[in-house]
């Protein structure tokens, strides 16, 4: 175990949604390279409290990279420099002594700032509520093995289902688009046999809800690069295909009425 | 005012109890369900599945979570799998065998009838979750795959890579999201329960605090369900998420809900050892790794050679040696104590000598790296991110850590606490795991309670209340509870001492870990019970919370949670002291056999200890529910 010394943290402080916000610099010394990035912030916060100052507010919970609560733009990169890694799993051994680290909240119109580094990501829940589910009320399900799912299909659905809903894709996107998040949920459900009944209505409803809150995708691919689960932008292609098909199908069903 | 602990277990043979309960339970007509409001606190597996199902049935549901989204609850971090008695592999599994394994795994300290019901509905859970689109692992023919887990000799564990909890929670969350979208559930996010309100002997609702603006608000409901998880963070360092806390259950306890078996805490054998003093939490490595990893330490204390340079004859595969029939899959409590003894004997590995090896070299040799990667790839990556070491090349280092709590609010067969109208489900209650939980059973219990038990029992309580007036938010009890909540938070701000909540939490956790952790002694527990009140006094005099109560203040939130952990910690130690036997996760050094195995005392302790609040945890009253075993015979638990 070695220690990092003389780190300068330039952290975004904002007292509330209506405050303009500003950067503040804090010196941090003697951080173990075994510590996680958030543990370094813990050390800073403990010191701020000891000095009578208000601690820096940031979202975090499981610290195992699975709950999706943590966020942070670190040196301008969503979840920091390590690929496929959420901020809570980023460790200080990825940094060196004597550097400045800039820490900001997610930057996206769809995620208003609540305080300091904490943002409101509830719009992602609204997208799921619009159709990101399979309608199967409790009690009526058939035996689980009555619905065989080919292994490659189950694996592909699982690849998409790994999304932790952190919002890094939105924060990384120059347009603030949520296509990777929405595409991942649509792909997870639309690939599975159980998801076929609502496949097209789901794609339509979720895409349209997404567009109420977020920007449009122009294929930068920043989302995939920032995703802590390395979800492929292929899910966006599948979403677009199903959205298009849903529009055609809906025209057909409208013409029947 | 003591309450009789009546479990309300139905009469009849064990396999018929649940069916006969459902046949006799009172029902609420579909059109009348909308006249009842149910408050569901917590949106993990138990909470999300309960809220969604109750809303599907037609009840008005208000769901509360302190997270920004229901999907973030800590159920999401469960890795390995979920048990179900499907017997898809024809290896001799059955409802009875899952029931028996769970009772035995819990060291014969759980309520038989509840466990049997759990085993019965386990098969429905898998059906329900597949219908929700949970991408469980499949075999090439498209059928569901299984793996085996500790404490079982069959393969009954369903899994989704190393993220089973995540996928199950997302399934339940999606079902809940649908109900929110339809307007059947109102979601309150970033809101924390501060108090439960009891009027005329019934739970009338709750008081919450908005974590964004500090607003205190009351909510009235005909019934309230706490699905607020376990209290493992009492130890400070645990595998629980940072925000997991006991507050909801504890405040209910203070209003009359008995707290059962608080000393039953599970120390999970496979976690990454602590690396430095600023560590904020410990990370679990799934127990499923023990399917293919072999646990060992050097035979010689102080052996500092790298693992690869220690020849076979100089290694001690101690679990395989001591428990030949279960080997590396010995249950959690047994594997944890064995690891502690290995480290205490000076044979620990790693820079701080605080771990044991979990070695995959044999499996990689036998199965090939690809198969091992397919099974555990994401866990190996996670390990490497945290430690900087590659487990394909060097063994993982693991050590036990606080992980799960079997104790919790006492509930009857209907999952109702000792406060009528207040229910408790999932890890927050005490009911199904006795003194030790088997792997892959927590997900099963959370979903069993939320999907299948509560929706069937809650109507029995609500039906007689139809069209009867219930207390409104203008009732003085609500106003009094709101005022007390405001005073509580202002109180923390007004202390203006010198130490942060985390400082006290760390100190508290150290005492509980040292004296009420993996091994407990009478002397140690008495020491803890003299140190804890002193530290708690210091907390009340020297706490420092900066900032205000009118905007997001995580320091203030933490202060309230640490306050409750102090009181709980005292009760844990008292419970551990009074239970003069060893069972499951509760190991009293005084009560062990010649080989160091736990020695139960069925004559005096085959009961649940349910503690009653008196205003001071040091003076809580110990009530007893005797456990009757009709379907299983009390036996010494052996995994040899």
GROMACS .gro file of C-alpha atoms in nm, chain B residues 1-441:
model
  441
  258UNK     CA    1  -4.805  -0.360   2.851
  259UNK     CA    2  -4.698  -0.698   2.723
  260UNK     CA    3  -4.863  -0.856   2.425
  261UNK     CA    4  -4.913  -1.231   2.397
  262UNK     CA    5  -4.693  -1.364   2.123
  263UNK     CA    6  -4.949  -1.565   1.930
  264UNK     CA    7  -4.809  -1.685   1.601
  265UNK     CA    8  -5.157  -1.754   1.455
  266UNK     CA    9  -5.017  -2.060   1.280
  267UNK     CA   10  -5.308  -2.254   1.130
  268UNK     CA   11  -5.393  -2.602   1.255
  269UNK     CA   12  -5.333  -2.915   1.049
  270UNK     CA   13  -5.042  -3.098   0.890
  271UNK     CA   14  -4.751  -2.872   0.794
  272UNK     CA   15  -4.801  -2.921   0.421
  273UNK     CA   16  -5.166  -2.809   0.442
  274UNK     CA   17  -5.135  -2.507   0.667
  275UNK     CA   18  -5.090  -2.241   0.399
  276UNK     CA   19  -5.370  -2.373   0.179
  277UNK     CA   20  -5.603  -2.396   0.473
  278UNK     CA   21  -5.509  -2.044   0.586
  279UNK     CA   22  -5.591  -1.904   0.243
  280UNK     CA   23  -5.920  -2.090   0.234
  281UNK     CA   24  -6.025  -1.942   0.567
  282UNK     CA   25  -5.886  -1.588   0.535
  283UNK     CA   26  -6.138  -1.306   0.499
  284UNK     CA   27  -6.147  -1.143   0.157
  285UNK     CA   28  -6.215  -0.789   0.043
  286UNK     CA   29  -6.442  -0.765  -0.260
  287UNK     CA   30  -6.257  -0.626  -0.568
  288UNK     CA   31  -6.470  -0.311  -0.572
  289UNK     CA   32  -6.405  -0.244  -0.206
  290UNK     CA   33  -6.028  -0.281  -0.225
  291UNK     CA   34  -5.997   0.070  -0.362
  292UNK     CA   35  -6.142   0.200  -0.035
  293UNK     CA   36  -5.831   0.086   0.150
  294UNK     CA   37  -5.497   0.259   0.147
  295UNK     CA   38  -5.181   0.060   0.215
  296UNK     CA   39  -4.849   0.231   0.284
  297UNK     CA   40  -4.546   0.031   0.171
  298UNK     CA   41  -4.211   0.149   0.303
  299UNK     CA   42  -3.908   0.038   0.107
  300UNK     CA   43  -3.892  -0.073  -0.255
  301UNK     CA   44  -3.652  -0.364  -0.249
  302UNK     CA   45  -3.765  -0.711  -0.345
  303UNK     CA   46  -4.022  -0.736  -0.067
  304UNK     CA   47  -4.148  -0.377  -0.096
  305UNK     CA   48  -4.163  -0.353  -0.474
  306UNK     CA   49  -4.332  -0.690  -0.514
  307UNK     CA   50  -4.580  -0.616  -0.235
  308UNK     CA   51  -4.664  -0.267  -0.363
  309UNK     CA   52  -4.708  -0.390  -0.721
  310UNK     CA   53  -4.921  -0.689  -0.625
  311UNK     CA   54  -5.140  -0.497  -0.380
  312UNK     CA   55  -5.201  -0.233  -0.647
  313UNK     CA   56  -5.285  -0.501  -0.906
  314UNK     CA   57  -5.541  -0.636  -0.661
  315UNK     CA   58  -5.700  -0.292  -0.644
  316UNK     CA   59  -5.577  -0.141  -0.319
  317UNK     CA   60  -5.461   0.221  -0.316
  318UNK     CA   61  -5.090   0.202  -0.253
  319UNK     CA   62  -4.841   0.469  -0.149
  320UNK     CA   63  -4.480   0.349  -0.186
  321UNK     CA   64  -4.189   0.519  -0.011
  322UNK     CA   65  -3.816   0.498  -0.075
  323UNK     CA   66  -3.523   0.702   0.051
  324UNK     CA   67  -3.346   0.639  -0.279
  325UNK     CA   68  -3.388   0.853  -0.588
  326UNK     CA   69  -3.545   0.554  -0.763
  327UNK     CA   70  -3.711   0.233  -0.639
  328UNK     CA   71  -3.459   0.035  -0.846
  329UNK     CA   72  -3.169   0.123  -0.617
  330UNK     CA   73  -3.269  -0.078  -0.308
  331UNK     CA   74  -2.994  -0.301  -0.173
  332UNK     CA   75  -3.161  -0.621  -0.295
  333UNK     CA   76  -2.992  -0.520  -0.617
  334UNK     CA   77  -2.650  -0.617  -0.486
  335UNK     CA   78  -2.730  -0.986  -0.426
  336UNK     CA   79  -2.509  -1.182  -0.657
  337UNK     CA   80  -2.543  -1.558  -0.645
  338UNK     CA   81  -2.900  -1.670  -0.689
  339UNK     CA   82  -3.243  -1.763  -0.564
  340UNK     CA   83  -3.350  -2.104  -0.436
  341UNK     CA   84  -3.664  -2.282  -0.552
  342UNK     CA   85  -3.781  -2.637  -0.510
  343UNK     CA   86  -3.847  -2.688  -0.881
  344UNK     CA   87  -3.652  -3.014  -0.903
  345UNK     CA   88  -3.585  -2.936  -1.270
  346UNK     CA   89  -3.272  -3.149  -1.250
  347UNK     CA   90  -3.435  -3.451  -1.092
  348UNK     CA   91  -3.170  -3.463  -0.824
  349UNK     CA   92  -3.408  -3.545  -0.542
  350UNK     CA   93  -3.528  -3.195  -0.455
  351UNK     CA   94  -3.876  -3.127  -0.320
  352UNK     CA   95  -4.066  -2.867  -0.120
  353UNK     CA   96  -4.006  -3.076   0.187
  354UNK     CA   97  -3.633  -3.094   0.127
  355UNK     CA   98  -3.600  -2.718   0.076
  356UNK     CA   99  -3.807  -2.669   0.390
  357UNK     CA  100  -3.590  -2.912   0.585
  358UNK     CA  101  -3.260  -2.767   0.456
  359UNK     CA  102  -3.376  -2.417   0.553
  360UNK     CA  103  -3.484  -2.517   0.904
  361UNK     CA  104  -3.162  -2.713   0.956
  362UNK     CA  105  -2.954  -2.433   0.802
  363UNK     CA  106  -3.118  -2.196   1.051
  364UNK     CA  107  -3.005  -2.428   1.330
  365UNK     CA  108  -3.363  -2.508   1.433
  366UNK     CA  109  -3.444  -2.159   1.550
  367UNK     CA  110  -3.704  -2.059   1.290
  368UNK     CA  111  -4.080  -2.103   1.287
  369UNK     CA  112  -4.153  -2.425   1.102
  370UNK     CA  113  -4.482  -2.314   0.949
  371UNK     CA  114  -4.336  -1.999   0.796
  372UNK     CA  115  -4.045  -2.187   0.646
  373UNK     CA  116  -4.268  -2.450   0.490
  374UNK     CA  117  -4.478  -2.180   0.329
  375UNK     CA  118  -4.160  -2.020   0.196
  376UNK     CA  119  -4.056  -2.348   0.034
  377UNK     CA  120  -4.405  -2.394  -0.113
  378UNK     CA  121  -4.421  -2.054  -0.284
  379UNK     CA  122  -4.058  -2.069  -0.399
  380UNK     CA  123  -4.172  -2.242  -0.718
  381UNK     CA  124  -4.426  -1.968  -0.792
  382UNK     CA  125  -4.157  -1.704  -0.756
  383UNK     CA  126  -3.953  -1.849  -1.040
  384UNK     CA  127  -4.261  -1.867  -1.262
  385UNK     CA  128  -4.353  -1.509  -1.178
  386UNK     CA  129  -4.005  -1.372  -1.238
  387UNK     CA  130  -3.965  -1.550  -1.571
  388UNK     CA  131  -4.299  -1.404  -1.679
  389UNK     CA  132  -4.162  -1.059  -1.584
  390UNK     CA  133  -3.872  -1.110  -1.824
  391UNK     CA  134  -3.592  -1.187  -1.580
  392UNK     CA  135  -3.310  -1.324  -1.799
  393UNK     CA  136  -3.213  -1.623  -1.587
  394UNK     CA  137  -2.924  -1.838  -1.706
  395UNK     CA  138  -3.034  -2.100  -1.960
  396UNK     CA  139  -2.904  -2.424  -2.092
  397UNK     CA  140  -2.862  -2.469  -2.467
  398UNK     CA  141  -3.206  -2.626  -2.505
  399UNK     CA  142  -3.357  -2.311  -2.359
  400UNK     CA  143  -3.444  -2.457  -2.019
  401UNK     CA  144  -3.343  -2.290  -1.693
  402UNK     CA  145  -3.001  -2.365  -1.552
  403UNK     CA  146  -2.923  -2.421  -1.182
  404UNK     CA  147  -2.620  -2.416  -0.959
  405UNK     CA  148  -2.565  -2.546  -0.609
  406UNK     CA  149  -2.516  -2.335  -0.300
  407UNK     CA  150  -2.397  -2.378   0.058
  408UNK     CA  151  -2.596  -2.601   0.292
  409UNK     CA  152  -2.770  -2.804   0.018
  410UNK     CA  153  -2.691  -3.126  -0.162
  411UNK     CA  154  -2.909  -3.050  -0.463
  412UNK     CA  155  -2.887  -2.790  -0.740
  413UNK     CA  156  -3.183  -2.562  -0.681
  414UNK     CA  157  -3.035  -2.217  -0.724
  415UNK     CA  158  -3.153  -2.010  -1.022
  416UNK     CA  159  -2.923  -1.729  -1.128
  417UNK     CA  160  -2.861  -1.450  -1.374
  418UNK     CA  161  -2.483  -1.434  -1.410
  419UNK     CA  162  -2.348  -1.283  -1.088
  420UNK     CA  163  -2.631  -1.029  -1.079
  421UNK     CA  164  -2.934  -1.228  -0.971
  422UNK     CA  165  -3.047  -0.970  -0.716
  423UNK     CA  166  -3.024  -0.694  -0.974
  424UNK     CA  167  -3.231  -0.884  -1.229
  425UNK     CA  168  -3.496  -0.989  -0.978
  426UNK     CA  169  -3.522  -0.639  -0.839
  427UNK     CA  170  -3.553  -0.493  -1.187
  428UNK     CA  171  -3.832  -0.745  -1.254
  429UNK     CA  172  -4.020  -0.639  -0.943
  430UNK     CA  173  -3.938  -0.271  -1.007
  431UNK     CA  174  -4.076  -0.293  -1.360
  432UNK     CA  175  -4.397  -0.445  -1.227
  433UNK     CA  176  -4.414  -0.161  -0.974
  434UNK     CA  177  -4.331   0.097  -1.244
  435UNK     CA  178  -4.627  -0.026  -1.446
  436UNK     CA  179  -4.857   0.035  -1.150
  437UNK     CA  180  -4.706   0.379  -1.095
  438UNK     CA  181  -4.759   0.461  -1.462
  439UNK     CA  182  -5.119   0.346  -1.439
  440UNK     CA  183  -5.172   0.571  -1.136
  441UNK     CA  184  -5.242   0.282  -0.898
  442UNK     CA  185  -4.933   0.347  -0.688
  443UNK     CA  186  -4.814   0.689  -0.575
  444UNK     CA  187  -4.437   0.690  -0.541
  445UNK     CA  188  -4.260   0.906  -0.282
  446UNK     CA  189  -3.887   0.903  -0.356
  447UNK     CA  190  -3.605   1.055  -0.149
  448UNK     CA  191  -3.830   1.032   0.155
  449UNK     CA  192  -3.739   0.861   0.480
  450UNK     CA  193  -3.966   0.711   0.745
  451UNK     CA  194  -3.920   0.887   1.077
  452UNK     CA  195  -4.200   0.746   1.289
  453UNK     CA  196  -4.499   0.516   1.289
  454UNK     CA  197  -4.820   0.647   1.440
  455UNK     CA  198  -5.034   0.422   1.658
  456UNK     CA  199  -5.386   0.533   1.741
  457UNK     CA  200  -5.630   0.325   1.951
  458UNK     CA  201  -5.386   0.034   1.942
  459UNK     CA  202  -5.363   0.019   1.563
  460UNK     CA  203  -5.108   0.150   1.318
  461UNK     CA  204  -5.270   0.457   1.164
  462UNK     CA  205  -4.987   0.571   0.942
  463UNK     CA  206  -4.638   0.712   0.933
  464UNK     CA  207  -4.439   1.033   0.950
  465UNK     CA  208  -4.174   1.095   0.685
  466UNK     CA  209  -3.897   1.342   0.619
  467UNK     CA  210  -3.826   1.468   0.269
  468UNK     CA  211  -3.453   1.431   0.213
  469UNK     CA  212  -3.442   1.721  -0.036
  470UNK     CA  213  -3.608   1.997   0.165
  471UNK     CA  214  -3.638   1.850   0.514
  472UNK     CA  215  -4.016   1.872   0.519
  473UNK     CA  216  -4.189   1.655   0.779
  474UNK     CA  217  -4.515   1.503   0.661
  475UNK     CA  218  -4.774   1.253   0.786
  476UNK     CA  219  -4.939   0.981   0.579
  477UNK     CA  220  -5.246   0.788   0.694
  478UNK     CA  221  -5.318   0.433   0.580
  479UNK     CA  222  -5.540   0.142   0.677
  480UNK     CA  223  -5.234  -0.080   0.689
  481UNK     CA  224  -4.860  -0.016   0.676
  482UNK     CA  225  -4.593  -0.255   0.553
  483UNK     CA  226  -4.228  -0.214   0.647
  484UNK     CA  227  -3.993  -0.368   0.389
  485UNK     CA  228  -3.691  -0.175   0.502
  486UNK     CA  229  -3.414  -0.433   0.508
  487UNK     CA  230  -3.166  -0.544   0.769
  488UNK     CA  231  -2.943  -0.377   1.025
  489UNK     CA  232  -2.599  -0.515   0.928
  490UNK     CA  233  -2.459  -0.163   0.913
  491UNK     CA  234  -2.466  -0.156   1.292
  492UNK     CA  235  -2.114  -0.302   1.253
  493UNK     CA  236  -2.012   0.007   1.046
  494UNK     CA  237  -1.810  -0.211   0.810
  495UNK     CA  238  -2.042  -0.453   0.635
  496UNK     CA  239  -2.138  -0.557   0.287
  497UNK     CA  240  -2.459  -0.355   0.314
  498UNK     CA  241  -2.500  -0.043   0.106
  499UNK     CA  242  -2.395   0.280   0.276
  500UNK     CA  243  -2.749   0.398   0.339
  501UNK     CA  244  -2.894   0.075   0.478
  502UNK     CA  245  -3.023   0.143   0.827
  503UNK     CA  246  -3.251   0.018   1.102
  504UNK     CA  247  -3.444   0.340   1.149
  505UNK     CA  248  -3.787   0.236   1.019
  506UNK     CA  249  -3.789  -0.090   1.215
  507UNK     CA  250  -3.644   0.075   1.523
  508UNK     CA  251  -3.896   0.358   1.536
  509UNK     CA  252  -4.173   0.097   1.499
  510UNK     CA  253  -4.010  -0.092   1.785
  511UNK     CA  254  -4.024   0.224   1.994
  512UNK     CA  255  -4.398   0.241   1.922
  513UNK     CA  256  -4.467  -0.114   2.037
  514UNK     CA  257  -4.343  -0.359   1.775
  515UNK     CA  258  -4.133  -0.630   1.939
  516UNK     CA  259  -3.783  -0.678   1.804
  517UNK     CA  260  -3.693  -1.047   1.772
  518UNK     CA  261  -3.354  -1.219   1.795
  519UNK     CA  262  -3.139  -0.912   1.729
  520UNK     CA  263  -2.825  -1.117   1.804
  521UNK     CA  264  -2.880  -1.336   1.498
  522UNK     CA  265  -2.649  -1.168   1.249
  523UNK     CA  266  -2.484  -1.337   0.958
  524UNK     CA  267  -2.118  -1.300   0.891
  525UNK     CA  268  -2.058  -1.394   0.528
  526UNK     CA  269  -1.742  -1.598   0.472
  527UNK     CA  270  -1.640  -1.463   0.131
  528UNK     CA  271  -1.577  -1.090   0.137
  529UNK     CA  272  -1.272  -0.894   0.031
  530UNK     CA  273  -1.061  -0.825   0.344
  531UNK     CA  274  -1.023  -0.471   0.475
  532UNK     CA  275  -0.729  -0.293   0.316
  533UNK     CA  276  -0.692   0.031   0.514
  534UNK     CA  277  -0.840   0.249   0.788
  535UNK     CA  278  -1.046   0.476   0.565
  536UNK     CA  279  -1.242   0.184   0.427
  537UNK     CA  280  -1.611   0.268   0.414
  538UNK     CA  281  -1.759  -0.072   0.339
  539UNK     CA  282  -1.669  -0.428   0.252
  540UNK     CA  283  -1.748  -0.604  -0.071
  541UNK     CA  284  -1.897  -0.947  -0.094
  542UNK     CA  285  -1.773  -1.207  -0.337
  543UNK     CA  286  -2.064  -1.440  -0.412
  544UNK     CA  287  -2.083  -1.764  -0.224
  545UNK     CA  288  -2.132  -1.933  -0.562
  546UNK     CA  289  -1.755  -1.897  -0.604
  547UNK     CA  290  -1.718  -2.174  -0.348
  548UNK     CA  291  -1.862  -2.414  -0.610
  549UNK     CA  292  -1.533  -2.397  -0.799
  550UNK     CA  293  -1.289  -2.226  -0.565
  551UNK     CA  294  -1.096  -2.411  -0.297
  552UNK     CA  295  -1.035  -2.244   0.038
  553UNK     CA  296  -0.693  -2.282   0.194
  554UNK     CA  297  -0.422  -2.127   0.409
  555UNK     CA  298  -0.057  -2.227   0.452
  556UNK     CA  299  -0.003  -2.501   0.710
  557UNK     CA  300   0.275  -2.303   0.876
  558UNK     CA  301   0.196  -1.979   1.059
  559UNK     CA  302   0.383  -1.681   0.920
  560UNK     CA  303   0.446  -1.842   0.579
  561UNK     CA  304   0.493  -1.537   0.355
  562UNK     CA  305   0.561  -1.708   0.023
  563UNK     CA  306   0.328  -1.620  -0.266
  564UNK     CA  307   0.049  -1.877  -0.304
  565UNK     CA  308   0.197  -2.032  -0.618
  566UNK     CA  309   0.521  -2.113  -0.438
  567UNK     CA  310   0.356  -2.304  -0.157
  568UNK     CA  311   0.355  -2.675  -0.255
  569UNK     CA  312   0.041  -2.885  -0.210
  570UNK     CA  313   0.158  -3.076   0.100
  571UNK     CA  314   0.214  -2.744   0.280
  572UNK     CA  315  -0.140  -2.617   0.220
  573UNK     CA  316  -0.433  -2.670   0.453
  574UNK     CA  317  -0.762  -2.700   0.263
  575UNK     CA  318  -0.931  -2.675   0.599
  576UNK     CA  319  -1.297  -2.687   0.492
  577UNK     CA  320  -1.240  -3.000   0.284
  578UNK     CA  321  -1.046  -3.150   0.573
  579UNK     CA  322  -1.300  -3.069   0.845
  580UNK     CA  323  -1.626  -3.108   0.652
  581UNK     CA  324  -1.563  -3.376   0.389
  582UNK     CA  325  -1.924  -3.420   0.273
  583UNK     CA  326  -1.994  -3.047   0.218
  584UNK     CA  327  -1.633  -2.936   0.178
  585UNK     CA  328  -1.601  -2.582   0.044
  586UNK     CA  329  -1.982  -2.553   0.043
  587UNK     CA  330  -2.020  -2.572   0.421
  588UNK     CA  331  -2.284  -2.322   0.545
  589UNK     CA  332  -2.189  -1.961   0.601
  590UNK     CA  333  -2.161  -1.952   0.978
  591UNK     CA  334  -1.938  -2.260   0.983
  592UNK     CA  335  -1.717  -2.141   0.697
  593UNK     CA  336  -1.683  -1.797   0.860
  594UNK     CA  337  -1.571  -1.927   1.196
  595UNK     CA  338  -1.325  -2.164   1.030
  596UNK     CA  339  -1.173  -1.868   0.842
  597UNK     CA  340  -1.148  -1.663   1.160
  598UNK     CA  341  -0.967  -1.948   1.335
  599UNK     CA  342  -0.727  -1.988   1.043
  600UNK     CA  343  -0.640  -1.618   1.054
  601UNK     CA  344  -0.626  -1.607   1.434
  602UNK     CA  345  -0.377  -1.895   1.424
  603UNK     CA  346  -0.137  -1.670   1.233
  604UNK     CA  347  -0.193  -1.838   0.898
  605UNK     CA  348  -0.374  -1.548   0.731
  606UNK     CA  349  -0.265  -1.435   0.386
  607UNK     CA  350  -0.226  -1.096   0.215
  608UNK     CA  351  -0.039  -0.780   0.314
  609UNK     CA  352  -0.228  -0.747   0.644
  610UNK     CA  353  -0.248  -1.127   0.695
  611UNK     CA  354  -0.622  -1.085   0.734
  612UNK     CA  355  -0.759  -1.323   0.472
  613UNK     CA  356  -0.766  -1.680   0.345
  614UNK     CA  357  -0.714  -1.801  -0.012
  615UNK     CA  358  -1.000  -1.886  -0.244
  616UNK     CA  359  -0.814  -2.061  -0.521
  617UNK     CA  360  -0.942  -2.129  -0.872
  618UNK     CA  361  -0.626  -2.288  -1.014
  619UNK     CA  362  -0.772  -2.642  -0.999
  620UNK     CA  363  -1.097  -2.537  -1.165
  621UNK     CA  364  -0.921  -2.346  -1.438
  622UNK     CA  365  -0.709  -2.656  -1.499
  623UNK     CA  366  -1.012  -2.887  -1.501
  624UNK     CA  367  -1.270  -2.672  -1.683
  625UNK     CA  368  -1.055  -2.428  -1.876
  626UNK     CA  369  -1.041  -2.054  -1.826
  627UNK     CA  370  -1.337  -1.994  -2.060
  628UNK     CA  371  -1.581  -2.190  -1.847
  629UNK     CA  372  -1.464  -2.022  -1.529
  630UNK     CA  373  -1.494  -1.684  -1.699
  631UNK     CA  374  -1.844  -1.765  -1.821
  632UNK     CA  375  -1.951  -1.853  -1.467
  633UNK     CA  376  -1.777  -1.585  -1.265
  634UNK     CA  377  -1.628  -1.335  -1.511
  635UNK     CA  378  -1.796  -1.029  -1.367
  636UNK     CA  379  -1.702  -1.126  -1.010
  637UNK     CA  380  -1.340  -1.171  -1.109
  638UNK     CA  381  -1.344  -0.829  -1.275
  639UNK     CA  382  -1.495  -0.672  -0.967
  640UNK     CA  383  -1.230  -0.832  -0.750
  641UNK     CA  384  -0.956  -0.702  -0.974
  642UNK     CA  385  -1.099  -0.349  -0.977
  643UNK     CA  386  -1.099  -0.340  -0.598
  644UNK     CA  387  -0.772  -0.514  -0.516
  645UNK     CA  388  -0.563  -0.466  -0.827
  646UNK     CA  389  -0.495  -0.844  -0.833
  647UNK     CA  390  -0.594  -1.089  -1.106
  648UNK     CA  391  -0.776  -1.394  -0.961
  649UNK     CA  392  -0.712  -1.599  -1.276
  650UNK     CA  393  -0.345  -1.589  -1.175
  651UNK     CA  394  -0.336  -1.559  -0.796
  652UNK     CA  395  -0.598  -1.685  -0.549
  653UNK     CA  396  -0.858  -1.441  -0.425
  654UNK     CA  397  -0.817  -1.331  -0.066
  655UNK     CA  398  -1.135  -1.348   0.136
  656UNK     CA  399  -1.247  -1.289   0.493
  657UNK     CA  400  -1.584  -1.290   0.670
  658UNK     CA  401  -1.788  -0.970   0.703
  659UNK     CA  402  -2.129  -0.867   0.834
  660UNK     CA  403  -2.373  -0.935   0.556
  661UNK     CA  404  -2.727  -1.015   0.662
  662UNK     CA  405  -2.940  -1.003   0.972
  663UNK     CA  406  -3.176  -1.286   1.053
  664UNK     CA  407  -3.323  -1.097   1.347
  665UNK     CA  408  -3.581  -0.824   1.293
  666UNK     CA  409  -3.929  -0.720   1.389
  667UNK     CA  410  -4.132  -1.005   1.532
  668UNK     CA  411  -4.418  -1.105   1.302
  669UNK     CA  412  -4.690  -1.366   1.323
  670UNK     CA  413  -4.785  -1.611   1.048
  671UNK     CA  414  -4.958  -1.325   0.865
  672UNK     CA  415  -4.641  -1.112   0.882
  673UNK     CA  416  -4.810  -0.871   1.122
  674UNK     CA  417  -4.600  -0.718   1.398
  675UNK     CA  418  -4.723  -0.678   1.755
  676UNK     CA  419  -4.884  -0.352   1.639
  677UNK     CA  420  -5.211  -0.440   1.462
  678UNK     CA  421  -5.210  -0.308   1.107
  679UNK     CA  422  -4.830  -0.285   1.090
  680UNK     CA  423  -4.670  -0.559   0.880
  681UNK     CA  424  -4.308  -0.636   0.820
  682UNK     CA  425  -4.162  -0.830   0.527
  683UNK     CA  426  -3.827  -0.933   0.384
  684UNK     CA  427  -3.501  -0.901   0.574
  685UNK     CA  428  -3.661  -0.654   0.815
  686UNK     CA  429  -3.863  -0.930   0.984
  687UNK     CA  430  -3.723  -1.221   1.179
  688UNK     CA  431  -3.928  -1.507   1.060
  689UNK     CA  432  -3.775  -1.755   0.818
  690UNK     CA  433  -3.404  -1.801   0.863
  691UNK     CA  434  -3.372  -1.884   1.230
  692UNK     CA  435  -3.017  -1.834   1.355
  693UNK     CA  436  -2.850  -1.860   1.015
  694UNK     CA  437  -2.961  -1.799   0.658
  695UNK     CA  438  -2.861  -2.027   0.375
  696UNK     CA  439  -2.728  -1.877   0.054
  697UNK     CA  440  -2.983  -1.780  -0.213
  698UNK     CA  441  -3.261  -1.770   0.046
   0.00000   0.00000   0.00000
